[in-house]
Amino acid sequence: MDKQKTMLKDIDRERFDFRDEDKSGYKTGKGLSADIVAEISKVKNEPLWMLEHRLRSLEIYDQTPLPAWGPPLDELNMDEIVTYVRPDTKMKSNWNEVPEYIKSTFERLGIPQAERNYLAGAGAQYDSEVVYHNIKQELLSQGVIYTDMETALREHEDIVRELFMKLVPPQDHKFVALHGAVWSGGSFVYVPQGIHVDIPLQSYFRLNAPGAGQFEHTLIVVEKGASAHFIEGCSAPKYNVVNLHAGCVELYVREGASLRYSTIENWSKNMMNLNTKRAIVEKNGSIEWISGTFGSHTTMLYPTSILKGEGSRSAFTGITFAGKGQNLDTGTNVVHAAPNTSSTVSSRSISKDGGCAVYRSSITILPEASGAKSSIVCESLMMDSASRTDTIPVMDIRNDKVDIGHEARIGRISDAAVFYLMTRGLTEEEAKATIVRGFVEPIAKELPLEYAVEMNRLISIELEGTIG
Amino acid sequence: MPKNLLSIKDLHASVNGQPILNGVDIAINPGEVHVLMGPNGAGKSTLANVVMGDPRYRVDKGNIFFEDEDITEEKTDARARRGMFLSFQAPEEISGITVENFLRTAKAAYTGEEIKLLPFRKELRAKMEELGMDASYAARYLNVGFSGGEKKKNEILQMSILNPKLAILDETDSGLDIDAVKTISESLQRYKNKENAVLIITHITRILQSLSVDYVHIMAEGRIIRTSDASIIDKINRDGFASVLG
């Protein structure tokens, strides 16, 4: 109970800091109103249909209640959220304004000063621009489009208009409606038919750049027979005083195409991370999700695959690490809507120091999905008896000709294993980290090397000071 | 004055309030081979674990000294770094870390020195070959899917890589076929020198055949009830434990 109180106090202080700093930038436009939404749209010089979409989303938002399930969201004051809608001011903040604990995490992650400056939204943008630009040139020659959503809306309006929030409509839930009203920033990727993008497309630092808000929208289209790997880079803790993140990701995987979408989310610990990600996969297409959730105060995140075409496939690999004061509710949804579709789910969670990690999934097999296969494995590791983990798998199977397997394991970290490693000279901390790293290894090996290394570092940092 | 490598004085220990060790005394000097025998439940494995500082046991009374320093309160990893080693009867399976990476990490922790990859790999290969372990074990996860015999060999492999001052072997020979026992026994012989010592906990005595045993301790009900030279082993083999317990 005391811990809860402490957490509330922390967030309140954060809010005060924010208001004091940015008062001047927000003299007008407090409150989430049609006027504010219209102003955002006007500032962005958007087409009328987008303004209408925003206003319609706002109406839906106003009418939609908070979700009646999942982790408690009552610490979320929706009136406070409103003041954070306009992203511009925060992004100009300098490194000196970054909270100490985030700075020290950067130090321990070994991120060079230049990169840290950029992460803070200032300084070494030049280097990153160059990198970004080079990638863009190489892809451009193949007809690939990789740009931010605002640019996409200007330069590729037809594609955006056809697909934007069609897969994740604002009616879905309150935070998607909010997203529809106030979205800002994000990535747009278009891979033309038959093109294989060999290098992963990364938005590692770009999310921290000016214009990328906490309501970023990602729209990816991989056309027939094409393939791509997109990495949403949140693998370093972000500088965030905002306390709500409601992004939206829409992935269109066309016939015979394949897309791999990797994220490590490591938000600051005061973040409510209510993100919505969905993919629709056509005939013989394949979507692969790799999802790491480390930071945030509360997360609700369930990347969803809609297997619409015959023979389409989905693979979800997720890792969640919940520490003190964190309630991370993660998992995946798969809808098998065509024959011979297949899905695999491999989820691992770690909870320590009173953290709560919930695995929640929904596998739906529609009557038309004869020959569907689904295999789910979720494993949870608790570091101590104060921590909590739940497994909530839901299966809705409406066809007999299917093959479904589910396996769940929940365990505590073994004292015997820790002792064993300590007899070989490893400290208690190293022994535990070795066991945890081994536990997440199946996921780490799916990640590009630099992300795997950072994930391991994050695990070490998360485990520091938890002994005794 | 030659110092003891290990010296245990009036050691009492319990688990969950249940006393298991009821006053153990033992002294082991460099260059010696000690054997600890006794019926099941006598407290032999407990003694080994308590000597290594297993936090699941509580020391109620008495002291453990290593090279004349009191280590009774010391953590397991610190004891290991002093040069103590315990081979387990049923070592834990640790997924996600390969035998090679683990041993390199452990050796770095043990010695406090950086361990260079290539020379280490060469040493590891050579030692695995001596133990008749296929080179592919180096790339497998620690003990995961190993048979009982493979786990035991892997323990001995760790001992020979870490080269401790004192090696405590907890029933390393049980459940092994004759060839495996012979291989391990030969490995022990190679490891043994004037500077180090071994404490072998065993029911059977085949593993001792190629070693020159200095002392045999008979343990019962949490105490050492008799200490003798190697000749007692023949008597136990001939007449059983009952003949030496009385």
mmCIF file with all atom_site columns, N, CA and C in Angstrom, chain A residues 348 414-428 430 434-435 437-439 441-442 445 467, chain B residues 49 52 54 56 75-77 80-81 85-86 88 91-92 94-97 102 106 109-110 141 143 155 158:
data_model
loop_
_atom_site.group_PDB
_atom_site.id
_atom_site.type_symbol
_atom_site.label_atom_id
_atom_site.label_alt_id
_atom_site.label_comp_id
_atom_site.label_asym_id
_atom_site.label_entity_id
_atom_site.label_seq_id
_atom_site.pdbx_PDB_ins_code
_atom_site.Cartn_x
_atom_site.Cartn_y
_atom_site.Cartn_z
_atom_site.occupancy
_atom_site.B_iso_or_equiv
_atom_site.pdbx_formal_charge
_atom_site.auth_seq_id
_atom_site.auth_comp_id
_atom_site.auth_asym_id
_atom_site.auth_atom_id
_atom_site.pdbx_PDB_model_num
ATOM 1   N N  . ARG A 1 348 ? 7.953  -14.780 -22.798 1.00 0.00 ? 348 ARG A N  1
ATOM 2   C CA . ARG A 1 348 ? 8.643  -14.977 -21.520 1.00 0.00 ? 348 ARG A CA 1
ATOM 3   C C  . ARG A 1 348 ? 8.533  -13.707 -20.708 1.00 0.00 ? 348 ARG A C  1
ATOM 4   N N  . SER A 1 414 ? 15.474 -20.368 -9.161  1.00 0.00 ? 414 SER A N  1
ATOM 5   C CA . SER A 1 414 ? 15.831 -21.482 -8.297  1.00 0.00 ? 414 SER A CA 1
ATOM 6   C C  . SER A 1 414 ? 17.029 -21.139 -7.405  1.00 0.00 ? 414 SER A C  1
ATOM 7   N N  . ASP A 1 415 ? 16.828 -21.262 -6.102  1.00 0.00 ? 415 ASP A N  1
ATOM 8   C CA . ASP A 1 415 ? 17.931 -21.029 -5.156  1.00 0.00 ? 415 ASP A CA 1
ATOM 9   C C  . ASP A 1 415 ? 19.079 -21.989 -5.431  1.00 0.00 ? 415 ASP A C  1
ATOM 10  N N  . ALA A 1 416 ? 18.708 -23.213 -5.809  1.00 0.00 ? 416 ALA A N  1
ATOM 11  C CA . ALA A 1 416 ? 19.733 -24.227 -6.074  1.00 0.00 ? 416 ALA A CA 1
ATOM 12  C C  . ALA A 1 416 ? 20.600 -23.805 -7.263  1.00 0.00 ? 416 ALA A C  1
ATOM 13  N N  . ALA A 1 417 ? 19.945 -23.234 -8.283  1.00 0.00 ? 417 ALA A N  1
ATOM 14  C CA . ALA A 1 417 ? 20.701 -22.800 -9.463  1.00 0.00 ? 417 ALA A CA 1
ATOM 15  C C  . ALA A 1 417 ? 21.615 -21.621 -9.117  1.00 0.00 ? 417 ALA A C  1
ATOM 16  N N  . VAL A 1 418 ? 21.106 -20.686 -8.303  1.00 0.00 ? 418 VAL A N  1
ATOM 17  C CA . VAL A 1 418 ? 21.917 -19.539 -7.893  1.00 0.00 ? 418 VAL A CA 1
ATOM 18  C C  . VAL A 1 418 ? 23.132 -20.034 -7.095  1.00 0.00 ? 418 VAL A C  1
ATOM 19  N N  . PHE A 1 419 ? 22.888 -20.961 -6.161  1.00 0.00 ? 419 PHE A N  1
ATOM 20  C CA . PHE A 1 419 ? 23.985 -21.521 -5.353  1.00 0.00 ? 419 PHE A CA 1
ATOM 21  C C  . PHE A 1 419 ? 25.017 -22.207 -6.253  1.00 0.00 ? 419 PHE A C  1
ATOM 22  N N  . TYR A 1 420 ? 24.509 -22.983 -7.192  1.00 0.00 ? 420 TYR A N  1
ATOM 23  C CA . TYR A 1 420 ? 25.402 -23.704 -8.106  1.00 0.00 ? 420 TYR A CA 1
ATOM 24  C C  . TYR A 1 420 ? 26.361 -22.741 -8.813  1.00 0.00 ? 420 TYR A C  1
ATOM 25  N N  . LEU A 1 421 ? 25.797 -21.669 -9.361  1.00 0.00 ? 421 LEU A N  1
ATOM 26  C CA . LEU A 1 421 ? 26.643 -20.720 -10.091 1.00 0.00 ? 421 LEU A CA 1
ATOM 27  C C  . LEU A 1 421 ? 27.591 -19.981 -9.146  1.00 0.00 ? 421 LEU A C  1
ATOM 28  N N  . MET A 1 422 ? 27.123 -19.744 -7.926  1.00 0.00 ? 422 MET A N  1
ATOM 29  C CA . MET A 1 422 ? 27.994 -19.050 -6.958  1.00 0.00 ? 422 MET A CA 1
ATOM 30  C C  . MET A 1 422 ? 29.167 -19.927 -6.530  1.00 0.00 ? 422 MET A C  1
ATOM 31  N N  . THR A 1 423 ? 28.972 -21.243 -6.512  1.00 0.00 ? 423 THR A N  1
ATOM 32  C CA . THR A 1 423 ? 30.107 -22.114 -6.167  1.00 0.00 ? 423 THR A CA 1
ATOM 33  C C  . THR A 1 423 ? 31.183 -22.048 -7.240  1.00 0.00 ? 423 THR A C  1
ATOM 34  N N  . ARG A 1 424 ? 30.836 -21.480 -8.390  1.00 0.00 ? 424 ARG A N  1
ATOM 35  C CA . ARG A 1 424 ? 31.831 -21.328 -9.456  1.00 0.00 ? 424 ARG A CA 1
ATOM 36  C C  . ARG A 1 424 ? 32.386 -19.911 -9.487  1.00 0.00 ? 424 ARG A C  1
ATOM 37  N N  . GLY A 1 425 ? 32.144 -19.159 -8.420  1.00 0.00 ? 425 GLY A N  1
ATOM 38  C CA . GLY A 1 425 ? 32.772 -17.851 -8.283  1.00 0.00 ? 425 GLY A CA 1
ATOM 39  C C  . GLY A 1 425 ? 31.927 -16.671 -8.725  1.00 0.00 ? 425 GLY A C  1
ATOM 40  N N  . LEU A 1 426 ? 30.725 -16.916 -9.270  1.00 0.00 ? 426 LEU A N  1
ATOM 41  C CA . LEU A 1 426 ? 29.884 -15.799 -9.681  1.00 0.00 ? 426 LEU A CA 1
ATOM 42  C C  . LEU A 1 426 ? 29.208 -15.190 -8.451  1.00 0.00 ? 426 LEU A C  1
ATOM 43  N N  . THR A 1 427 ? 29.116 -13.864 -8.414  1.00 0.00 ? 427 THR A N  1
ATOM 44  C CA . THR A 1 427 ? 28.392 -13.236 -7.317  1.00 0.00 ? 427 THR A CA 1
ATOM 45  C C  . THR A 1 427 ? 26.904 -13.560 -7.455  1.00 0.00 ? 427 THR A C  1
ATOM 46  N N  . GLU A 1 428 ? 26.158 -13.284 -6.403  1.00 0.00 ? 428 GLU A N  1
ATOM 47  C CA . GLU A 1 428 ? 24.721 -13.565 -6.437  1.00 0.00 ? 428 GLU A CA 1
ATOM 48  C C  . GLU A 1 428 ? 24.056 -12.816 -7.594  1.00 0.00 ? 428 GLU A C  1
ATOM 49  N N  . GLU A 1 430 ? 25.495 -11.711 -10.380 1.00 0.00 ? 430 GLU A N  1
ATOM 50  C CA . GLU A 1 430 ? 25.906 -12.305 -11.656 1.00 0.00 ? 430 GLU A CA 1
ATOM 51  C C  . GLU A 1 430 ? 25.191 -13.630 -11.904 1.00 0.00 ? 430 GLU A C  1
ATOM 52  N N  . THR A 1 434 ? 22.819 -14.273 -14.950 1.00 0.00 ? 434 THR A N  1
ATOM 53  C CA . THR A 1 434 ? 23.114 -15.366 -15.880 1.00 0.00 ? 434 THR A CA 1
ATOM 54  C C  . THR A 1 434 ? 21.863 -16.214 -16.125 1.00 0.00 ? 434 THR A C  1
ATOM 55  N N  . ILE A 1 435 ? 21.139 -16.481 -15.062 1.00 0.00 ? 435 ILE A N  1
ATOM 56  C CA . ILE A 1 435 ? 19.930 -17.290 -15.197 1.00 0.00 ? 435 ILE A CA 1
ATOM 57  C C  . ILE A 1 435 ? 18.863 -16.537 -16.015 1.00 0.00 ? 435 ILE A C  1
ATOM 58  N N  . ARG A 1 437 ? 19.386 -14.057 -18.174 1.00 0.00 ? 437 ARG A N  1
ATOM 59  C CA . ARG A 1 437 ? 19.829 -13.952 -19.567 1.00 0.00 ? 437 ARG A CA 1
ATOM 60  C C  . ARG A 1 437 ? 19.601 -15.263 -20.301 1.00 0.00 ? 437 ARG A C  1
ATOM 61  N N  . GLY A 1 438 ? 19.866 -16.348 -19.609 1.00 0.00 ? 438 GLY A N  1
ATOM 62  C CA . GLY A 1 438 ? 19.614 -17.658 -20.219 1.00 0.00 ? 438 GLY A CA 1
ATOM 63  C C  . GLY A 1 438 ? 18.142 -17.849 -20.517 1.00 0.00 ? 438 GLY A C  1
ATOM 64  N N  . PHE A 1 439 ? 17.320 -17.339 -19.617 1.00 0.00 ? 439 PHE A N  1
ATOM 65  C CA . PHE A 1 439 ? 15.863 -17.455 -19.775 1.00 0.00 ? 439 PHE A CA 1
ATOM 66  C C  . PHE A 1 439 ? 15.373 -16.675 -21.000 1.00 0.00 ? 439 PHE A C  1
ATOM 67  N N  . GLU A 1 441 ? 17.267 -15.876 -23.556 1.00 0.00 ? 441 GLU A N  1
ATOM 68  C CA . GLU A 1 441 ? 18.134 -16.130 -24.697 1.00 0.00 ? 441 GLU A CA 1
ATOM 69  C C  . GLU A 1 441 ? 17.379 -16.454 -25.987 1.00 0.00 ? 441 GLU A C  1
ATOM 70  N N  . PRO A 1 442 ? 16.317 -17.266 -25.913 1.00 0.00 ? 442 PRO A N  1
ATOM 71  C CA . PRO A 1 442 ? 15.603 -17.560 -27.160 1.00 0.00 ? 442 PRO A CA 1
ATOM 72  C C  . PRO A 1 442 ? 15.084 -16.303 -27.851 1.00 0.00 ? 442 PRO A C  1
ATOM 73  N N  . LYS A 1 445 ? 18.310 -14.037 -29.136 1.00 0.00 ? 445 LYS A N  1
ATOM 74  C CA . LYS A 1 445 ? 18.960 -14.511 -30.359 1.00 0.00 ? 445 LYS A CA 1
ATOM 75  C C  . LYS A 1 445 ? 18.169 -14.137 -31.617 1.00 0.00 ? 445 LYS A C  1
ATOM 76  N N  . ILE A 1 467 ? 19.483 -7.273  -4.775  1.00 0.00 ? 467 ILE A N  1
ATOM 77  C CA . ILE A 1 467 ? 19.891 -8.432  -3.980  1.00 0.00 ? 467 ILE A CA 1
ATOM 78  C C  . ILE A 1 467 ? 19.844 -8.087  -2.495  1.00 0.00 ? 467 ILE A C  1
ATOM 79  N N  . ASN B 2 49  ? 27.720 -28.992 1.349   1.00 0.00 ? 49  ASN B N  1
ATOM 80  C CA . ASN B 2 49  ? 27.014 -27.753 1.009   1.00 0.00 ? 49  ASN B CA 1
ATOM 81  C C  . ASN B 2 49  ? 27.271 -26.653 2.034   1.00 0.00 ? 49  ASN B C  1
ATOM 82  N N  . MET B 2 52  ? 30.503 -25.056 1.554   1.00 0.00 ? 52  MET B N  1
ATOM 83  C CA . MET B 2 52  ? 30.484 -24.095 0.437   1.00 0.00 ? 52  MET B CA 1
ATOM 84  C C  . MET B 2 52  ? 29.569 -22.892 0.713   1.00 0.00 ? 52  MET B C  1
ATOM 85  N N  . ASP B 2 54  ? 26.103 -22.827 1.399   1.00 0.00 ? 54  ASP B N  1
ATOM 86  C CA . ASP B 2 54  ? 24.735 -22.871 0.859   1.00 0.00 ? 54  ASP B CA 1
ATOM 87  C C  . ASP B 2 54  ? 23.774 -22.153 1.816   1.00 0.00 ? 54  ASP B C  1
ATOM 88  N N  . ARG B 2 56  ? 20.757 -22.163 2.153   1.00 0.00 ? 56  ARG B N  1
ATOM 89  C CA . ARG B 2 56  ? 19.578 -22.900 2.613   1.00 0.00 ? 56  ARG B CA 1
ATOM 90  C C  . ARG B 2 56  ? 19.821 -23.602 3.954   1.00 0.00 ? 56  ARG B C  1
ATOM 91  N N  . LYS B 2 75  ? 30.161 -15.509 1.967   1.00 0.00 ? 75  LYS B N  1
ATOM 92  C CA . LYS B 2 75  ? 29.270 -15.939 0.881   1.00 0.00 ? 75  LYS B CA 1
ATOM 93  C C  . LYS B 2 75  ? 29.939 -16.984 -0.013  1.00 0.00 ? 75  LYS B C  1
ATOM 94  N N  . THR B 2 76  ? 29.099 -17.743 -0.660  1.00 0.00 ? 76  THR B N  1
ATOM 95  C CA . THR B 2 76  ? 29.582 -18.857 -1.479  1.00 0.00 ? 76  THR B CA 1
ATOM 96  C C  . THR B 2 76  ? 30.596 -18.430 -2.535  1.00 0.00 ? 76  THR B C  1
ATOM 97  N N  . ASP B 2 77  ? 30.300 -17.336 -3.229  1.00 0.00 ? 77  ASP B N  1
ATOM 98  C CA . ASP B 2 77  ? 31.194 -16.947 -4.323  1.00 0.00 ? 77  ASP B CA 1
ATOM 99  C C  . ASP B 2 77  ? 32.573 -16.540 -3.797  1.00 0.00 ? 77  ASP B C  1
ATOM 100 N N  . ALA B 2 80  ? 34.415 -19.659 -3.170  1.00 0.00 ? 80  ALA B N  1
ATOM 101 C CA . ALA B 2 80  ? 34.870 -20.221 -4.444  1.00 0.00 ? 80  ALA B CA 1
ATOM 102 C C  . ALA B 2 80  ? 36.151 -19.523 -4.893  1.00 0.00 ? 80  ALA B C  1
ATOM 103 N N  . ARG B 2 81  ? 36.151 -18.194 -4.752  1.00 0.00 ? 81  ARG B N  1
ATOM 104 C CA . ARG B 2 81  ? 37.314 -17.441 -5.227  1.00 0.00 ? 81  ARG B CA 1
ATOM 105 C C  . ARG B 2 81  ? 38.562 -17.685 -4.369  1.00 0.00 ? 81  ARG B C  1
ATOM 106 N N  . PHE B 2 85  ? 35.920 -25.696 -4.212  1.00 0.00 ? 85  PHE B N  1
ATOM 107 C CA . PHE B 2 85  ? 35.094 -26.172 -5.320  1.00 0.00 ? 85  PHE B CA 1
ATOM 108 C C  . PHE B 2 85  ? 34.227 -27.332 -4.825  1.00 0.00 ? 85  PHE B C  1
ATOM 109 N N  . LEU B 2 86  ? 33.005 -27.356 -5.308  1.00 0.00 ? 86  LEU B N  1
ATOM 110 C CA . LEU B 2 86  ? 32.115 -28.470 -4.976  1.00 0.00 ? 86  LEU B CA 1
ATOM 111 C C  . LEU B 2 86  ? 31.537 -29.026 -6.261  1.00 0.00 ? 86  LEU B C  1
ATOM 112 N N  . PHE B 2 88  ? 28.660 -31.306 -7.840  1.00 0.00 ? 88  PHE B N  1
ATOM 113 C CA . PHE B 2 88  ? 27.323 -31.678 -7.370  1.00 0.00 ? 88  PHE B CA 1
ATOM 114 C C  . PHE B 2 88  ? 26.907 -33.055 -7.888  1.00 0.00 ? 88  PHE B C  1
ATOM 115 N N  . PRO B 2 91  ? 23.784 -31.602 -10.685 1.00 0.00 ? 91  PRO B N  1
ATOM 116 C CA . PRO B 2 91  ? 23.932 -30.160 -10.921 1.00 0.00 ? 91  PRO B CA 1
ATOM 117 C C  . PRO B 2 91  ? 22.740 -29.590 -11.679 1.00 0.00 ? 91  PRO B C  1
ATOM 118 N N  . GLU B 2 92  ? 22.472 -28.322 -11.408 1.00 0.00 ? 92  GLU B N  1
ATOM 119 C CA . GLU B 2 92  ? 21.331 -27.637 -12.012 1.00 0.00 ? 92  GLU B CA 1
ATOM 120 C C  . GLU B 2 92  ? 21.517 -27.490 -13.526 1.00 0.00 ? 92  GLU B C  1
ATOM 121 N N  . ILE B 2 94  ? 21.142 -25.040 -16.509 1.00 0.00 ? 94  ILE B N  1
ATOM 122 C CA . ILE B 2 94  ? 21.022 -23.595 -16.728 1.00 0.00 ? 94  ILE B CA 1
ATOM 123 C C  . ILE B 2 94  ? 20.890 -23.367 -18.225 1.00 0.00 ? 94  ILE B C  1
ATOM 124 N N  . SER B 2 95  ? 19.703 -23.008 -18.628 1.00 0.00 ? 95  SER B N  1
ATOM 125 C CA . SER B 2 95  ? 19.435 -22.811 -20.045 1.00 0.00 ? 95  SER B CA 1
ATOM 126 C C  . SER B 2 95  ? 20.032 -21.486 -20.531 1.00 0.00 ? 95  SER B C  1
ATOM 127 N N  . GLY B 2 96  ? 20.386 -21.450 -21.788 1.00 0.00 ? 96  GLY B N  1
ATOM 128 C CA . GLY B 2 96  ? 20.755 -20.176 -22.406 1.00 0.00 ? 96  GLY B CA 1
ATOM 129 C C  . GLY B 2 96  ? 22.212 -19.778 -22.234 1.00 0.00 ? 96  GLY B C  1
ATOM 130 N N  . ILE B 2 97  ? 22.998 -20.556 -21.489 1.00 0.00 ? 97  ILE B N  1
ATOM 131 C CA . ILE B 2 97  ? 24.435 -20.253 -21.417 1.00 0.00 ? 97  ILE B CA 1
ATOM 132 C C  . ILE B 2 97  ? 25.205 -21.526 -21.752 1.00 0.00 ? 97  ILE B C  1
ATOM 133 N N  . PHE B 2 102 ? 30.080 -20.293 -20.049 1.00 0.00 ? 102 PHE B N  1
ATOM 134 C CA . PHE B 2 102 ? 29.970 -20.348 -18.600 1.00 0.00 ? 102 PHE B CA 1
ATOM 135 C C  . PHE B 2 102 ? 31.334 -20.564 -17.957 1.00 0.00 ? 102 PHE B C  1
ATOM 136 N N  . ALA B 2 106 ? 33.225 -18.250 -15.436 1.00 0.00 ? 106 ALA B N  1
ATOM 137 C CA . ALA B 2 106 ? 33.555 -18.744 -14.100 1.00 0.00 ? 106 ALA B CA 1
ATOM 138 C C  . ALA B 2 106 ? 35.053 -18.633 -13.849 1.00 0.00 ? 106 ALA B C  1
ATOM 139 N N  . ALA B 2 109 ? 35.925 -15.138 -13.066 1.00 0.00 ? 109 ALA B N  1
ATOM 140 C CA . ALA B 2 109 ? 35.495 -14.801 -11.705 1.00 0.00 ? 109 ALA B CA 1
ATOM 141 C C  . ALA B 2 109 ? 36.416 -15.444 -10.678 1.00 0.00 ? 109 ALA B C  1
ATOM 142 N N  . TYR B 2 110 ? 36.775 -16.681 -10.933 1.00 0.00 ? 110 TYR B N  1
ATOM 143 C CA . TYR B 2 110 ? 37.587 -17.478 -10.018 1.00 0.00 ? 110 TYR B CA 1
ATOM 144 C C  . TYR B 2 110 ? 38.978 -16.892 -9.861  1.00 0.00 ? 110 TYR B C  1
ATOM 145 N N  . TYR B 2 141 ? 23.990 -25.922 -23.838 1.00 0.00 ? 141 TYR B N  1
ATOM 146 C CA . TYR B 2 141 ? 23.651 -25.203 -22.619 1.00 0.00 ? 141 TYR B CA 1
ATOM 147 C C  . TYR B 2 141 ? 24.037 -26.034 -21.402 1.00 0.00 ? 141 TYR B C  1
ATOM 148 N N  . ASN B 2 143 ? 24.483 -28.254 -18.734 1.00 0.00 ? 143 ASN B N  1
ATOM 149 C CA . ASN B 2 143 ? 23.779 -29.423 -18.172 1.00 0.00 ? 143 ASN B CA 1
ATOM 150 C C  . ASN B 2 143 ? 22.404 -29.719 -18.786 1.00 0.00 ? 143 ASN B C  1
ATOM 151 N N  . GLU B 2 155 ? 31.011 -31.757 -14.412 1.00 0.00 ? 155 GLU B N  1
ATOM 152 C CA . GLU B 2 155 ? 31.469 -31.238 -13.121 1.00 0.00 ? 155 GLU B CA 1
ATOM 153 C C  . GLU B 2 155 ? 32.984 -31.374 -12.983 1.00 0.00 ? 155 GLU B C  1
ATOM 154 N N  . GLN B 2 158 ? 34.736 -28.889 -15.051 1.00 0.00 ? 158 GLN B N  1
ATOM 155 C CA . GLN B 2 158 ? 34.784 -27.582 -14.378 1.00 0.00 ? 158 GLN B CA 1
ATOM 156 C C  . GLN B 2 158 ? 35.893 -27.555 -13.341 1.00 0.00 ? 158 GLN B C  1
#
